[in-house]
Amino acid sequence: MELYIGTLVIACIPVALFLISRRLLKSVKSVKDKVVLITGASSGLGEECAKVFYENGAVIVLCARRKAELERVRQSLLDNPKITADPKRIILQELDLEKSGYLNTIVQRIISKTSTIDILINNAGVSYRGVAHETELSVFSKLLKVNVLGTVELTTSVLQHMIEKESGHIVNVSSVQGKIAIPYRSAYAASKHALHAYSDSLRAEVSSKGIQVSVIAPAYIRTNLSVNSVTSSGEKHAVMDATTAKGMHPRYVAQVILSMVKDEKREVILAPFHHRLAIILRAVYPSMYFRIMNMRATKEENSYA
């Protein structure tokens, strides 16, 4: 038995060395001087992405609805003691994904200033807390417009440029809820499921055109996402959920996004073990997953009564 195990270990050594050598020899893409368009850049994860990519030498285009907050982020970047301030590497652009029909004009305006867009980080989004059957259709519409349709419209406009130059990288910020749906998040989970499906289809279609498509599916991040989420009636939730308050620091997630771009990773599920287990359970033992979600819904019912 010992001889068998020893032989097996020796046989595995060449395979292990081959895999390690492939990893070491793989070229890591630099973002220095690359033009990176970031949506939802006025706070939270988008703001941290701006800091991380700026610190790594990228030209960043900060996009969000709130111009004053974009100015604040811009100033914080210029005041960063880690690097020499370079105002030319920071461009601000007001952008509202809920408004359709003008995003192509915005993209052309950005390209006229930067001459290109190398990386698109679709980070902007809105969350939701509510009972599915009590939720107004306008709330579902808002979630889909911002998290899916607006993102798709912007991506399509940027893609035209990327296809012409035969290079580019698109990063879609999804959620673990794009893999599994939990009670009282129906609109949000539906939008993130749609974003995952769109990304998978798009990745295959543009793979031969020199364009990368990545999806990051993080668990809870310590941002104001739950505070700013909408309820069944469309009102602001205005509550920092305990799970969100204990979530990952947004800078950590931003650094993972940077590594995804550098290493050209297609998908990263950034979540603790029990979230990953739930994803597997949903796929291989769905009836058990459904029972667990039923119990969770009953437990949380009073919170949404």
Tab-separated table of C-alpha atoms in Angstrom:
chain	number	residue	atom	x	y	z
A	1	MET	CA	0.000	0.000	0.000
A	2	GLU	CA	2.822	2.392	0.938
A	3	LEU	CA	4.606	1.538	-2.327
A	4	TYR	CA	1.413	2.293	-4.267
A	5	ILE	CA	0.974	5.672	-2.571
A	6	GLY	CA	4.628	6.536	-3.143
A	7	THR	CA	4.365	5.648	-6.832
A	8	LEU	CA	1.186	7.739	-7.149
A	9	VAL	CA	2.879	10.751	-5.542
A	10	ILE	CA	5.901	10.453	-7.837
A	11	ALA	CA	3.613	10.147	-10.871
A	12	CYS	CA	1.776	13.335	-9.867
A	13	ILE	CA	4.942	15.417	-9.545
A	14	PRO	CA	5.356	16.119	-13.309
A	15	VAL	CA	1.691	17.149	-13.557
A	16	ALA	CA	2.039	19.491	-10.574
A	17	LEU	CA	5.228	21.010	-11.989
A	18	PHE	CA	3.530	21.519	-15.358
A	19	LEU	CA	0.569	23.323	-13.781
A	20	ILE	CA	2.853	25.503	-11.642
A	21	SER	CA	5.027	26.399	-14.629
A	22	ARG	CA	1.964	27.357	-16.670
A	23	ARG	CA	0.858	29.668	-13.882
A	24	LEU	CA	4.292	31.257	-13.552
A	25	LEU	CA	4.755	31.683	-17.291
A	26	LYS	CA	1.304	33.138	-17.882
A	27	SER	CA	1.576	36.792	-18.804
A	28	VAL	CA	-0.091	39.164	-16.381
A	29	LYS	CA	-1.861	42.033	-18.098
A	30	SER	CA	-0.838	45.490	-16.941
A	31	VAL	CA	-3.438	48.223	-16.521
A	32	LYS	CA	-0.906	51.041	-16.686
A	33	ASP	CA	-2.117	53.721	-19.121
A	34	LYS	CA	-5.258	51.685	-19.872
A	35	VAL	CA	-8.515	53.629	-20.005
A	36	VAL	CA	-10.917	52.180	-17.429
A	37	LEU	CA	-14.572	53.235	-17.384
A	38	ILE	CA	-16.214	52.604	-13.997
A	39	THR	CA	-19.937	53.016	-13.374
A	40	GLY	CA	-21.279	53.696	-9.901
A	41	ALA	CA	-17.942	55.348	-9.120
A	42	SER	CA	-19.299	57.924	-6.661
A	43	SER	CA	-19.199	55.634	-3.611
A	44	GLY	CA	-18.677	52.129	-2.264
A	45	LEU	CA	-17.109	49.513	-4.500
A	46	GLY	CA	-16.983	51.835	-7.519
A	47	GLU	CA	-14.986	54.412	-5.563
A	48	GLU	CA	-12.561	51.753	-4.355
A	49	CYS	CA	-12.146	50.424	-7.906
A	50	ALA	CA	-11.263	53.967	-8.954
A	51	LYS	CA	-8.589	54.158	-6.253
A	52	VAL	CA	-7.098	50.731	-6.981
A	53	PHE	CA	-6.896	51.189	-10.767
A	54	TYR	CA	-5.622	54.771	-10.438
A	55	GLU	CA	-2.891	53.595	-8.066
A	56	ASN	CA	-1.876	51.046	-10.701
A	57	GLY	CA	-1.395	53.679	-13.389
A	58	ALA	CA	-4.701	53.514	-15.257
A	59	VAL	CA	-6.600	56.424	-16.787
A	60	ILE	CA	-9.974	56.284	-15.076
A	61	VAL	CA	-13.349	57.545	-16.274
A	62	LEU	CA	-15.609	57.974	-13.239
A	63	CYS	CA	-19.301	57.653	-14.063
A	64	ALA	CA	-22.286	58.175	-11.766
A	65	ARG	CA	-25.441	60.244	-11.358
A	66	ARG	CA	-24.088	62.531	-8.634
A	67	LYS	CA	-21.585	65.030	-10.031
A	68	ALA	CA	-20.711	66.428	-6.592
A	69	GLU	CA	-19.765	62.982	-5.323
A	70	LEU	CA	-17.665	62.343	-8.406
A	71	GLU	CA	-15.806	65.572	-7.669
A	72	ARG	CA	-15.224	64.347	-4.119
A	73	VAL	CA	-13.811	61.038	-5.365
A	74	ARG	CA	-11.608	62.883	-7.852
A	75	GLN	CA	-10.157	65.059	-5.106
A	76	SER	CA	-9.531	62.065	-2.851
A	77	LEU	CA	-7.559	60.457	-5.681
A	78	LEU	CA	-5.477	63.582	-6.198
A	79	ASP	CA	-4.821	63.786	-2.445
A	80	ASN	CA	-3.674	60.160	-2.294
A	81	PRO	CA	-0.179	60.187	-0.719
A	82	LYS	CA	0.713	56.817	-2.295
A	83	ILE	CA	1.101	58.251	-5.807
A	84	THR	CA	1.907	61.461	-7.610
A	85	ALA	CA	-1.262	63.374	-8.467
A	86	ASP	CA	-2.076	63.397	-12.171
A	87	PRO	CA	-5.357	65.189	-13.000
A	88	LYS	CA	-5.078	64.115	-16.647
A	89	ARG	CA	-5.693	60.506	-15.621
A	90	ILE	CA	-9.082	61.285	-14.072
A	91	ILE	CA	-12.173	62.036	-16.166
A	92	LEU	CA	-15.644	62.640	-14.771
A	93	GLN	CA	-18.853	61.832	-16.596
A	94	GLU	CA	-22.407	62.094	-15.300
A	95	LEU	CA	-24.350	58.978	-16.253
A	96	ASP	CA	-27.740	57.549	-15.261
A	97	LEU	CA	-28.340	53.952	-16.337
A	98	GLU	CA	-32.058	54.285	-15.681
A	99	LYS	CA	-32.359	56.692	-18.600
A	100	SER	CA	-32.116	54.934	-21.939
A	101	GLY	CA	-31.325	56.152	-25.426
A	102	TYR	CA	-28.398	58.454	-24.731
A	103	LEU	CA	-25.638	56.162	-23.478
A	104	ASN	CA	-24.062	55.742	-26.917
A	105	THR	CA	-23.663	59.520	-27.085
A	106	ILE	CA	-21.952	59.431	-23.674
A	107	VAL	CA	-19.575	56.684	-24.827
A	108	GLN	CA	-18.652	58.640	-27.960
A	109	ARG	CA	-18.055	61.721	-25.821
A	110	ILE	CA	-15.689	59.752	-23.573
A	111	ILE	CA	-13.801	58.262	-26.523
A	112	SER	CA	-13.378	61.739	-28.024
A	113	LYS	CA	-11.493	62.670	-24.828
A	114	THR	CA	-9.543	59.457	-24.235
A	115	SER	CA	-9.361	58.031	-27.797
A	116	THR	CA	-10.227	54.585	-26.420
A	117	ILE	CA	-11.886	52.504	-23.701
A	118	ASP	CA	-9.846	49.462	-22.728
A	119	ILE	CA	-11.721	48.207	-19.680
A	120	LEU	CA	-15.378	48.615	-18.708
A	121	ILE	CA	-16.369	47.878	-15.112
A	122	ASN	CA	-20.153	47.659	-14.859
A	123	ASN	CA	-20.469	48.272	-11.142
A	124	ALA	CA	-23.524	50.541	-10.841
A	125	GLY	CA	-26.620	48.873	-9.465
A	126	VAL	CA	-29.543	49.098	-7.107
A	127	SER	CA	-30.688	46.535	-4.544
A	128	TYR	CA	-34.090	45.601	-3.155
A	129	ARG	CA	-35.812	44.316	-0.033
A	130	GLY	CA	-39.451	43.241	-0.190
A	131	VAL	CA	-42.219	40.685	-0.542
A	132	ALA	CA	-42.494	39.511	-4.155
A	133	HIS	CA	-46.274	39.503	-4.492
A	134	GLU	CA	-46.576	42.937	-2.853
A	135	THR	CA	-43.917	44.567	-5.004
A	136	GLU	CA	-45.077	47.168	-7.503
A	137	LEU	CA	-44.183	46.509	-11.120
A	138	SER	CA	-42.383	49.849	-11.253
A	139	VAL	CA	-39.906	48.524	-8.673
A	140	PHE	CA	-39.112	45.465	-10.795
A	141	SER	CA	-38.810	47.784	-13.786
A	142	LYS	CA	-36.332	50.034	-11.967
A	143	LEU	CA	-34.135	47.081	-10.936
A	144	LEU	CA	-34.112	45.684	-14.461
A	145	LYS	CA	-33.468	49.077	-16.061
A	146	VAL	CA	-30.446	49.834	-13.895
A	147	ASN	CA	-28.972	46.389	-13.253
A	148	VAL	CA	-29.628	44.858	-16.675
A	149	LEU	CA	-30.976	47.048	-19.490
A	150	GLY	CA	-28.863	50.115	-18.744
A	151	THR	CA	-25.792	47.957	-18.261
A	152	VAL	CA	-26.474	46.132	-21.533
A	153	GLU	CA	-27.015	49.399	-23.424
A	154	LEU	CA	-23.749	50.846	-22.126
A	155	THR	CA	-21.870	47.607	-22.784
A	156	THR	CA	-23.203	47.404	-26.338
A	157	SER	CA	-22.009	50.940	-27.052
A	158	VAL	CA	-18.537	50.254	-25.648
A	159	LEU	CA	-18.363	46.913	-27.456
A	160	GLN	CA	-18.679	48.552	-30.860
A	161	HIS	CA	-15.414	50.334	-30.138
A	162	MET	CA	-13.712	47.263	-28.631
A	163	ILE	CA	-14.653	45.085	-31.584
A	164	GLU	CA	-13.170	47.621	-33.993
A	165	LYS	CA	-9.833	47.589	-32.169
A	166	GLU	CA	-10.076	43.844	-31.429
A	167	SER	CA	-9.281	44.187	-27.742
A	168	GLY	CA	-10.976	45.054	-24.486
A	169	HIS	CA	-12.139	43.706	-21.162
A	170	ILE	CA	-15.621	43.916	-19.648
A	171	VAL	CA	-16.146	43.216	-15.947
A	172	ASN	CA	-19.718	42.806	-14.737
A	173	VAL	CA	-20.232	43.131	-10.994
A	174	SER	CA	-22.936	40.658	-10.081
A	175	SER	CA	-23.644	38.976	-6.743
A	176	VAL	CA	-23.880	35.553	-5.155
A	177	GLN	CA	-27.601	36.188	-5.642
A	178	GLY	CA	-26.935	35.945	-9.349
A	179	LYS	CA	-26.236	32.277	-8.662
A	180	ILE	CA	-28.848	31.554	-5.995
A	181	ALA	CA	-32.062	33.365	-5.048
A	182	ILE	CA	-33.048	34.013	-1.444
A	183	PRO	CA	-36.370	35.168	0.049
A	184	TYR	CA	-37.307	38.860	-0.073
A	185	ARG	CA	-34.761	39.643	-2.794
A	186	SER	CA	-36.796	38.561	-5.836
A	187	ALA	CA	-36.265	41.648	-7.999
A	188	TYR	CA	-32.569	41.911	-7.171
A	189	ALA	CA	-31.857	38.205	-7.652
A	190	ALA	CA	-33.778	38.203	-10.948
A	191	SER	CA	-31.711	41.116	-12.255
A	192	LYS	CA	-28.415	39.512	-11.235
A	193	HIS	CA	-29.403	36.141	-12.708
A	194	ALA	CA	-30.090	37.985	-15.967
A	195	LEU	CA	-26.702	39.715	-15.802
A	196	HIS	CA	-24.957	36.356	-15.364
A	197	ALA	CA	-26.794	34.838	-18.340
A	198	TYR	CA	-26.044	37.854	-20.526
A	199	SER	CA	-22.370	37.723	-19.550
A	200	ASP	CA	-22.034	34.012	-20.331
A	201	SER	CA	-23.597	34.437	-23.766
A	202	LEU	CA	-21.574	37.541	-24.535
A	203	ARG	CA	-18.301	35.937	-23.426
A	204	ALA	CA	-18.708	33.137	-25.960
A	205	GLU	CA	-19.715	35.495	-28.763
A	206	VAL	CA	-16.748	37.867	-28.416
A	207	SER	CA	-14.089	35.324	-27.435
A	208	SER	CA	-12.744	35.253	-30.995
A	209	LYS	CA	-12.596	39.043	-31.193
A	210	GLY	CA	-9.904	39.596	-28.559
A	211	ILE	CA	-12.398	40.710	-25.881
A	212	GLN	CA	-12.575	39.299	-22.360
A	213	VAL	CA	-15.785	39.149	-20.310
A	214	SER	CA	-15.533	38.599	-16.559
A	215	VAL	CA	-18.125	38.316	-13.808
A	216	ILE	CA	-17.480	38.750	-10.114
A	217	ALA	CA	-20.151	37.397	-7.762
A	218	PRO	CA	-19.389	38.738	-4.298
A	219	ALA	CA	-21.237	38.076	-1.068
A	220	TYR	CA	-22.037	40.995	1.247
A	221	ILE	CA	-19.838	44.079	0.877
A	222	ARG	CA	-19.608	46.806	3.509
A	223	THR	CA	-21.259	49.570	1.488
A	224	ASN	CA	-24.525	51.521	1.546
A	225	LEU	CA	-26.179	49.120	-0.906
A	226	SER	CA	-28.763	47.920	1.626
A	227	VAL	CA	-29.371	51.468	2.886
A	228	ASN	CA	-30.042	52.692	-0.646
A	229	SER	CA	-32.049	49.649	-1.722
A	230	VAL	CA	-35.714	50.028	-2.614
A	231	THR	CA	-38.683	48.367	-0.934
A	232	SER	CA	-41.833	46.794	-2.399
A	233	SER	CA	-43.408	50.228	-2.727
A	234	GLY	CA	-40.305	51.857	-4.196
A	235	GLU	CA	-39.354	53.709	-1.019
A	236	LYS	CA	-35.808	53.743	0.316
A	237	HIS	CA	-35.028	50.838	2.654
A	238	ALA	CA	-32.796	53.152	4.748
A	239	VAL	CA	-31.476	50.322	6.930
A	240	MET	CA	-27.944	48.965	7.181
A	241	ASP	CA	-28.473	45.204	7.274
A	242	ALA	CA	-26.369	43.327	9.823
A	243	THR	CA	-24.992	41.053	7.104
A	244	THR	CA	-23.933	44.068	5.040
A	245	ALA	CA	-22.328	45.783	8.026
A	246	LYS	CA	-20.203	42.662	8.593
A	247	GLY	CA	-19.400	42.270	4.911
A	248	MET	CA	-16.112	42.450	3.040
A	249	HIS	CA	-14.297	45.763	2.778
A	250	PRO	CA	-14.934	47.228	-0.691
A	251	ARG	CA	-11.214	47.821	-1.249
A	252	TYR	CA	-10.576	44.085	-0.939
A	253	VAL	CA	-13.230	43.380	-3.592
A	254	ALA	CA	-11.752	46.110	-5.817
A	255	GLN	CA	-8.341	44.464	-5.553
A	256	VAL	CA	-9.881	41.146	-6.593
A	257	ILE	CA	-11.407	42.868	-9.630
A	258	LEU	CA	-7.979	44.257	-10.524
A	259	SER	CA	-6.475	40.765	-10.300
A	260	MET	CA	-9.300	39.403	-12.461
A	261	VAL	CA	-8.406	41.899	-15.175
A	262	LYS	CA	-4.679	41.234	-14.906
A	263	ASP	CA	-5.100	37.442	-14.939
A	264	GLU	CA	-8.048	37.473	-17.380
A	265	LYS	CA	-10.248	35.416	-15.069
A	266	ARG	CA	-13.720	34.700	-16.430
A	267	GLU	CA	-15.606	34.336	-13.153
A	268	VAL	CA	-14.898	34.689	-9.460
A	269	ILE	CA	-17.344	33.782	-6.698
A	270	LEU	CA	-16.116	35.856	-3.779
A	271	ALA	CA	-18.028	34.355	-0.891
A	272	PRO	CA	-17.631	32.311	2.298
A	273	PHE	CA	-17.900	28.540	2.300
A	274	HIS	CA	-21.592	28.313	3.235
A	275	HIS	CA	-22.565	30.549	0.295
A	276	ARG	CA	-20.516	28.389	-2.073
A	277	LEU	CA	-22.097	25.298	-0.559
A	278	ALA	CA	-25.562	26.748	-1.192
A	279	ILE	CA	-24.679	27.244	-4.874
A	280	ILE	CA	-23.598	23.612	-5.153
A	281	LEU	CA	-26.644	22.426	-3.207
A	282	ARG	CA	-28.974	24.325	-5.551
A	283	ALA	CA	-27.405	22.506	-8.496
A	284	VAL	CA	-27.098	18.951	-7.158
A	285	TYR	CA	-29.818	18.702	-4.485
A	286	PRO	CA	-32.402	21.410	-5.267
A	287	SER	CA	-35.163	19.954	-3.067
A	288	MET	CA	-32.949	20.372	0.004
A	289	TYR	CA	-32.073	23.919	-1.041
A	290	PHE	CA	-35.786	24.748	-1.440
A	291	ARG	CA	-36.556	23.452	2.066
A	292	ILE	CA	-33.782	25.586	3.549
A	293	MET	CA	-35.068	28.679	1.741
A	294	ASN	CA	-38.620	27.939	2.943
A	295	MET	CA	-37.370	27.911	6.528
A	296	ARG	CA	-35.427	31.115	5.981
A	297	ALA	CA	-38.505	32.828	4.522
A	298	THR	CA	-40.592	31.820	7.537
A	299	LYS	CA	-37.913	33.034	9.922
A	300	GLU	CA	-37.646	36.456	8.218
A	301	GLU	CA	-41.366	36.891	7.473
A	302	ASN	CA	-42.011	39.318	10.331
A	303	SER	CA	-39.251	41.625	9.112
A	304	TYR	CA	-41.186	42.293	5.922
A	305	ALA	CA	-44.744	42.200	7.289
